[in-house]
Coordinates of C-alpha atoms and ligand atoms in Angstrom, one line a residue:
X1 CA -0.2 -0.2 0.0
X2 CA 1.4 3.4 -1.0
X3 CA 2.1 5.7 1.8
X4 CA 0.7 8.3 0.0
X5 CA -2.9 6.8 -0.5
X6 CA -2.6 5.7 3.5
X7 CA -1.7 9.5 4.3
X8 CA -5.3 10.2 2.4
X9 CA -6.9 8.0 4.8
X10 CA -5.1 9.1 7.8
X11 CA -6.4 12.7 7.0
X12 CA -10.2 11.9 6.2
X13 CA -9.8 10.1 9.6
X14 CA -8.6 13.1 11.3
X15 CA -10.4 16.1 9.2
X16 CA -13.1 14.3 8.2
X17 CA -12.9 16.1 4.7
X18 CA -10.5 15.5 1.3
X19 CA -10.4 17.9 -1.8
X20 CA -12.2 16.7 -5.2
X21 CA -8.6 15.9 -6.2
X22 CA -7.8 13.6 -3.3
X23 CA -11.0 11.9 -3.3
X24 CA -10.6 10.9 -6.8
X25 CA -6.6 9.9 -6.1
X26 CA -7.8 8.2 -2.7
X27 CA -10.7 5.9 -5.0
X28 CA -8.3 5.5 -7.8
X29 CA -5.0 4.0 -6.3
X30 CA -7.4 1.9 -3.4
X31 CA -6.1 -1.7 -3.0
X32 CA -7.7 -4.9 -1.0
X33 CA -4.8 -4.0 1.2
X34 CA -6.1 -0.2 1.8
X35 CA -9.7 -1.0 1.7
X36 CA -8.9 -3.3 5.1
X37 CA -7.2 -0.7 6.5
X38 CA -9.9 1.8 5.5
X39 CA -12.6 -0.9 6.7
X40 CA -11.3 -1.0 10.6
X41 CA -10.8 2.3 10.7
X42 CA -14.8 2.6 9.9
X43 CA -15.6 0.1 12.0
X44 CA -13.8 1.9 15.0
X45 CA -15.2 5.3 14.2
X46 CA -18.8 3.6 13.7
X47 CA -18.6 2.0 17.2
X48 CA -17.3 5.0 19.0
X49 CA -20.5 7.0 17.4
X50 CA -23.4 4.1 17.6
X51 CA -21.5 1.0 19.5
X52 CA -22.8 -2.1 18.0
X53 CA -26.0 -1.5 17.6
X54 CA -27.9 -1.6 14.2
X55 CA -31.0 0.1 13.5
X56 CA -34.0 -1.3 11.8
X57 CA -36.4 0.4 9.6
X58 CA -39.5 -0.9 7.8
X59 CA -39.7 -0.4 4.3
X60 CA -43.4 0.0 2.8
X61 CA -43.1 0.1 -1.3
X62 CA -46.6 2.0 -1.3
X63 CA -46.5 2.3 -5.3
X64 CA -44.5 1.2 -8.3
X65 CA -46.3 3.8 -10.5
X66 CA -43.8 6.4 -11.6
X67 CA -44.2 9.1 -13.8
X68 CA -40.5 9.8 -14.4
X69 CA -37.9 8.2 -16.7
X70 CA -34.8 7.7 -15.2
X71 CA -32.7 5.6 -17.8
X72 CA -31.8 3.1 -14.7
X73 CA -35.0 2.2 -12.9
X74 CA -36.9 -0.7 -13.2
X75 CA -40.5 1.1 -12.6
X76 CA -39.3 4.3 -15.3
X77 CA -42.4 5.0 -17.2
X78 CA -41.3 3.9 -20.5
X79 CA -41.3 0.1 -19.1
X80 CA -44.1 -1.1 -20.6
X81 CA -43.2 -4.7 -19.1
X82 CA -43.5 -3.4 -15.5
X83 CA -46.3 -4.6 -13.3
X84 CA -47.5 -1.9 -11.5
X85 CA -49.5 -1.9 -8.3
X86 CA -50.8 0.5 -5.5
X87 CA -51.3 -0.1 -1.7
X88 CA -54.0 1.5 -0.5
X89 CA -54.4 3.5 2.6
X90 CA -55.7 0.3 4.7
X91 CA -53.1 -1.7 3.2
X92 CA -50.3 1.1 4.0
X93 CA -51.7 0.9 7.9
X94 CA -51.7 -2.7 8.0
X95 CA -48.1 -2.6 7.0
X96 CA -47.6 -0.2 9.7
X97 CA -49.4 -2.5 12.4
X98 CA -47.9 -5.7 11.4
X99 CA -44.5 -4.1 11.6
X100 CA -45.3 -2.4 15.0
X101 CA -45.8 -5.9 16.1
X102 CA -42.8 -7.1 15.0
X103 CA -41.2 -4.3 17.0
X104 CA -40.5 -1.7 14.1
X105 CA -40.5 1.8 15.4
X106 CA -39.4 3.4 11.8
X107 CA -41.4 2.9 8.9
X108 CA -40.3 4.4 5.2
X109 CA -42.9 5.0 2.9
X110 CA -41.4 4.3 -0.4
X111 CA -42.5 4.9 -4.2
X112 CA -42.5 5.8 -7.3
X113 CA -43.5 9.4 -8.3
X114 CA -47.1 8.7 -8.7
X115 CA -49.6 11.5 -9.4
X116 CA -52.1 9.4 -6.9
X117 CA -50.1 10.1 -3.8
X118 CA -51.0 13.9 -3.8
X119 CA -50.8 15.8 -0.7
X120 CA -54.6 15.5 -0.3
X121 CA -54.2 11.6 -0.1
X122 CA -50.8 11.5 1.8
X123 CA -51.0 13.8 4.3
X124 CA -53.9 12.6 5.6
X125 CA -52.5 9.2 5.7
X126 CA -49.4 10.3 7.4
X127 CA -51.7 11.9 10.3
X128 CA -53.4 8.5 10.6
X129 CA -49.9 6.9 11.1
X130 CA -48.6 9.5 13.5
X131 CA -51.9 9.0 15.6
X132 CA -51.9 5.1 15.4
X133 CA -48.0 5.0 16.5
X134 CA -47.2 8.4 18.0
X135 CA -43.7 6.7 19.5
X136 CA -42.6 6.0 15.9
X137 CA -40.5 7.8 13.2
X138 CA -42.3 7.9 9.7
X139 CA -40.5 8.7 7.0
X140 CA -41.2 9.4 3.6
X141 CA -39.3 8.4 -0.1
X142 CA -41.5 9.8 -2.4
X143 CA -39.3 11.5 -4.9
X144 CA -39.2 15.2 -6.0
X145 CA -42.4 17.5 -4.4
X146 CA -42.9 21.2 -3.9
X147 CA -41.8 22.9 -0.8
X148 CA -45.5 23.7 0.2
X149 CA -45.9 19.7 0.0
X150 CA -43.1 18.7 2.2
X151 CA -44.2 21.3 4.5
X152 CA -48.0 20.1 4.5
X153 CA -46.1 16.1 5.1
X154 CA -43.9 17.4 7.8
X155 CA -46.9 19.2 9.6
X156 CA -49.1 16.1 9.2
X157 CA -46.2 13.9 11.2
X158 CA -43.2 13.2 9.1
X159 CA -40.2 13.3 10.9
X160 CA -37.7 12.3 7.7
X161 CA -37.4 11.9 3.9
X162 CA -34.9 10.0 1.8
X163 CA -33.9 11.4 -1.9
X164 CA -31.0 10.7 -3.2
X165 CA -28.9 12.9 -4.9
X166 CA -28.3 10.1 -7.5
X167 CA -25.1 12.0 -8.8
X168 CA -23.5 15.4 -8.2
X169 CA -22.3 15.9 -11.3
X170 CA -25.2 17.8 -13.7
X171 CA -23.8 16.3 -17.0
X172 CA -23.9 12.9 -15.9
X173 CA -27.3 13.9 -14.0
X174 CA -28.7 14.9 -16.9
X175 CA -27.5 11.8 -19.0
X176 CA -29.4 9.4 -16.7
X177 CA -32.5 11.5 -16.1
X178 CA -34.6 13.0 -19.0
X179 CA -36.1 16.0 -18.4
X180 CA -37.5 18.0 -16.7
X181 CA -35.9 15.9 -14.0
X182 CA -32.7 18.2 -13.2
X183 CA -29.8 18.1 -10.9
X184 CA -30.3 21.4 -9.4
X185 CA -34.1 20.7 -8.7
X186 CA -32.8 17.7 -7.0
X187 CA -30.5 19.7 -4.7
X188 CA -33.2 22.4 -4.0
X189 CA -35.7 19.7 -2.7
X190 CA -33.0 18.3 -0.5
X191 CA -32.3 22.0 0.7
X192 CA -36.3 22.8 1.2
X193 CA -36.3 19.1 3.2
X194 CA -33.4 20.0 5.8
X195 CA -35.2 23.6 5.8
X196 CA -38.2 22.3 7.0
X197 CA -36.7 20.4 9.8
X198 CA -37.0 16.9 8.4
X199 CA -34.3 14.3 9.0
X200 CA -32.9 14.1 5.7
X201 CA -31.3 11.2 3.6
X202 CA -29.4 11.0 0.4
X203 CA -26.9 9.1 -1.5
X204 CA -26.0 7.8 -4.7
X205 CA -25.6 4.6 -7.1
X206 CA -21.9 3.1 -7.1
X207 CA -21.1 2.3 -10.5
X208 CA -24.0 3.8 -12.2
X209 CA -23.5 4.2 -16.1
X210 CA -20.6 6.5 -17.2
X211 CA -19.4 7.2 -13.6
X212 CA -16.4 7.8 -13.1
X213 CA -14.0 8.5 -9.7
X214 CA -14.3 11.9 -10.6
X215 CA -18.1 11.9 -10.5
X216 CA -17.5 10.0 -7.0
X217 CA -15.2 12.6 -5.6
X218 CA -18.0 15.0 -6.5
X219 CA -20.6 13.0 -4.6
X220 CA -18.6 12.9 -1.6
X221 CA -18.0 16.7 -1.8
X222 CA -21.9 17.1 -2.2
X223 CA -22.8 15.4 0.7
X224 CA -20.2 16.5 2.8
X225 CA -21.5 20.4 2.3
X226 CA -25.0 19.0 3.0
X227 CA -24.2 16.5 5.9
X228 CA -27.3 14.5 5.8
X229 CA -28.7 12.5 8.7
X230 CA -28.6 9.2 6.7
X231 CA -26.6 8.1 3.4
X232 CA -28.0 5.5 1.4
X233 CA -25.4 3.9 -1.6
X234 CA -25.5 0.8 -3.2
X235 CA -24.3 -0.6 -6.6
X236 CA -26.2 0.3 -9.5
X237 CA -27.6 -3.0 -10.8
X238 CA -29.4 -3.3 -14.6
X239 CA -32.5 -3.9 -15.5
X240 CA -33.5 -6.0 -18.4
X241 CA -36.4 -3.8 -19.4
X242 CA -34.5 -0.3 -19.6
X243 CA -31.9 1.4 -21.7
X244 CA -29.1 0.6 -19.2
X245 CA -29.8 -3.3 -19.7
X246 CA -26.2 -3.9 -20.7
X247 CA -24.5 -1.4 -18.6
X248 CA -22.0 -3.5 -16.0
X249 CA -23.3 -3.4 -12.7
X250 CA -21.6 -1.7 -9.9
X251 CA -19.0 -4.0 -7.5
X252 CA -19.4 -5.1 -4.3
X253 CA -15.7 -3.9 -3.8
X254 CA -16.2 -0.2 -4.8
X255 CA -19.5 0.0 -3.0
X256 CA -17.8 -1.6 0.5
X257 CA -14.9 0.9 -0.2
X258 CA -17.3 4.2 -0.8
X259 CA -19.2 3.1 2.5
X260 CA -16.1 3.0 4.6
X261 CA -15.2 6.5 3.0
X262 CA -18.6 7.8 3.9
X263 CA -18.2 6.4 7.4
X264 CA -14.5 8.6 8.0
X265 CA -16.1 11.6 6.4
X266 CA -19.5 11.3 9.0
X267 CA -18.6 9.5 11.4
X268 CA -22.3 10.1 13.1
X269 CA -24.5 9.5 9.8
X270 CA -26.9 6.4 9.6
X271 CA -25.7 4.5 7.1
X272 CA -27.9 1.4 5.6
X273 CA -26.2 -1.6 4.2
X274 CA -28.6 -1.6 1.5
X275 CA -30.9 -4.0 -0.2
X276 CA -29.2 -3.7 -3.8
X277 CA -25.9 -4.7 -1.8
X278 CA -27.5 -7.2 0.0
X279 CA -28.9 -8.1 -4.1
X280 CA -25.1 -8.5 -5.5
X281 CA -24.3 -11.3 -2.9
X282 CA -25.6 -12.8 -0.1
X283 CA -23.0 -11.6 2.3
X284 CA -23.2 -7.9 0.7
X285 CA -25.0 -6.9 4.3
X286 CA -22.6 -8.4 6.6
X287 CA -20.0 -6.9 4.5
X288 CA -21.6 -3.7 4.4
X289 CA -21.8 -3.7 7.9
X290 CA -18.0 -4.5 8.3
X291 CA -16.7 -1.5 6.3
X292 CA -19.1 0.6 8.7
X293 CA -22.7 0.8 8.1
X294 CA -24.9 0.7 11.1
X295 CA -28.7 0.5 9.3
X296 CA -30.8 -2.2 7.8
X297 CA -34.2 -1.3 6.0
X298 CA -36.4 -4.6 5.8
X299 CA -39.4 -5.2 4.0
X300 CA -42.6 -4.7 4.9
X301 CA -44.5 -4.3 1.9
X302 CA -47.3 -7.0 1.3
X303 CA -45.5 -10.3 0.1
X304 CA -47.2 -10.3 -3.0
X305 CA -46.2 -7.0 -3.7
X306 CA -42.6 -7.4 -3.8
X307 CA -42.0 -8.4 -6.6
X308 CA -43.3 -5.8 -8.7
X309 CA -41.2 -3.2 -7.0
X310 CA -38.4 -4.0 -9.1
X311 CA -36.2 -1.4 -9.6
X312 CA -33.2 -3.6 -10.6
X313 CA -32.9 -7.2 -11.5
X314 CA -32.8 -9.9 -8.7
X315 CA -33.9 -7.5 -6.0
X316 CA -33.5 -9.3 -2.4
X317 CA -37.1 -8.8 -0.9
X318 CA -37.6 -12.2 1.3
X319 CA -35.5 -14.3 3.9
X320 CA -33.5 -12.0 6.1
X321 CA -34.6 -9.0 3.7
X322 CA -38.5 -9.5 4.5
X323 CA -39.2 -8.2 7.9
X324 CA -41.1 -11.3 8.9
X325 CA -37.6 -12.6 9.1
X326 CA -36.7 -10.2 12.0
X327 CA -36.3 -12.8 14.8
X328 CA -33.9 -14.9 12.4
X329 CA -32.0 -11.3 11.2
X330 CA -31.5 -10.9 15.1
X331 CA -29.6 -13.9 16.0
X332 CA -28.0 -13.6 12.6
X333 CA -26.5 -9.5 13.7
X334 CA -25.4 -11.7 16.9
X335 CA -23.7 -13.9 15.4
X336 CA -21.8 -11.1 13.5
X337 CA -21.2 -9.3 16.5
X338 CA -23.6 -6.9 16.2
X339 CA -27.2 -5.9 18.3
X340 CA -30.6 -5.5 16.5
X341 CA -32.1 -2.1 17.3
X342 CA -35.9 -1.9 16.9
X343 CA -36.6 1.9 18.6
X344 CA -36.6 5.2 16.3
X345 CA -32.7 5.3 16.3
X346 CA -32.4 9.1 15.8
X347 CA -29.1 10.1 13.9
X348 CA -26.2 11.6 16.1
X349 CA -26.4 14.3 13.0
X350 CA -27.9 18.0 13.7
Ligands
LIG1 N1 -29.7 -0.2 -9.6 C1 -29.5 0.1 -8.1 N2 -30.2 1.1 -7.5 C2 -31.2 1.9 -8.3 N3 -31.9 2.5 -8.0 C3 -32.8 3.1 -8.9 N4 -32.6 2.1 -9.9 C4 -31.4 1.3 -9.5 C5 -30.7 0.1 -10.2 N5 -31.3 -0.3 -11.0 C6 -32.1 3.0 -6.7 C7 -31.9 4.9 -6.8 C8 -33.1 5.4 -6.2 C9 -33.2 4.0 -4.9 C10 -34.6 4.1 -4.5 O1 -33.2 3.1 -5.7 O2 -30.6 5.2 -6.1 O3 -32.8 6.7 -5.3

């Protein structure tokens, strides 16, 4: 391992920041030995902030309809092969109830940008979940909305919002997200969310089509400035019915390396070992935790819908990915030296 790249990791651990050039050098010069050194430090930093607790969030995929046409995503509007579903309010409330009884204290309502979930429907739904479960955190992950909408949902009782910035480079963003989507609009949503008092999650895909080390350097720099409460990253995985079907998947190796880097840059952030990581390989989530992650998001969606929420091919959704497997998950985590935490698990980022 060259002493120069090692010095970059030292600097990252000490100062929690690198310049874009330094990021690019570190990412380009990474080796397996350097990665192991990074992961050991990332675990120490995570343990100092959060101990060995792993926070779980119950993920409810409320709609697979989407008005957007992101080139990589399996539920893009143009994918005529996608099977579409939309949960009813009663089904969503029932998922929360099931999750609550399994011990979950955070619900994440995630979905495509579906016009059927306008504020007039969503705000009362959020209020009903809030009333039914005053001790739970309500997280929304429903894409770009107006500031007024985010405000109304916040007032209805939503605490957190997940919106990945996807890629920090405007041209790269444009190459993956057809108009009217834009990098500027995405960032302005993220700033609105923070301003309105949400705990915010952002993130990006690793190995998305056309991504270079320079782009990843920009992703790290933008996240440093945003200082989100949570950062979700996972490998890009091609979906056969999208224009990116032939693009190679992001690698486990680079995804884990970026996770370790994120932990050193943002010691107090919540970092999920994502479903995409678990889809690449069955050990993905364990390796993610050992690279510095501390959150898992098991799937609470009705089992019969899970196959339809198909962002990428082979998406893991049952077994330990499913919320019903929580007892098995707890045992699995313990065997890895972690402790399952079901409480709200608020981020230490302020
Ligand atoms: N591979 C991996 N992740 C994907 N996402 C969408 N499509 C894919 C894919 N093909 C991610 C995006 C989005 C999140 C919900 O899923 O980053 O923000």
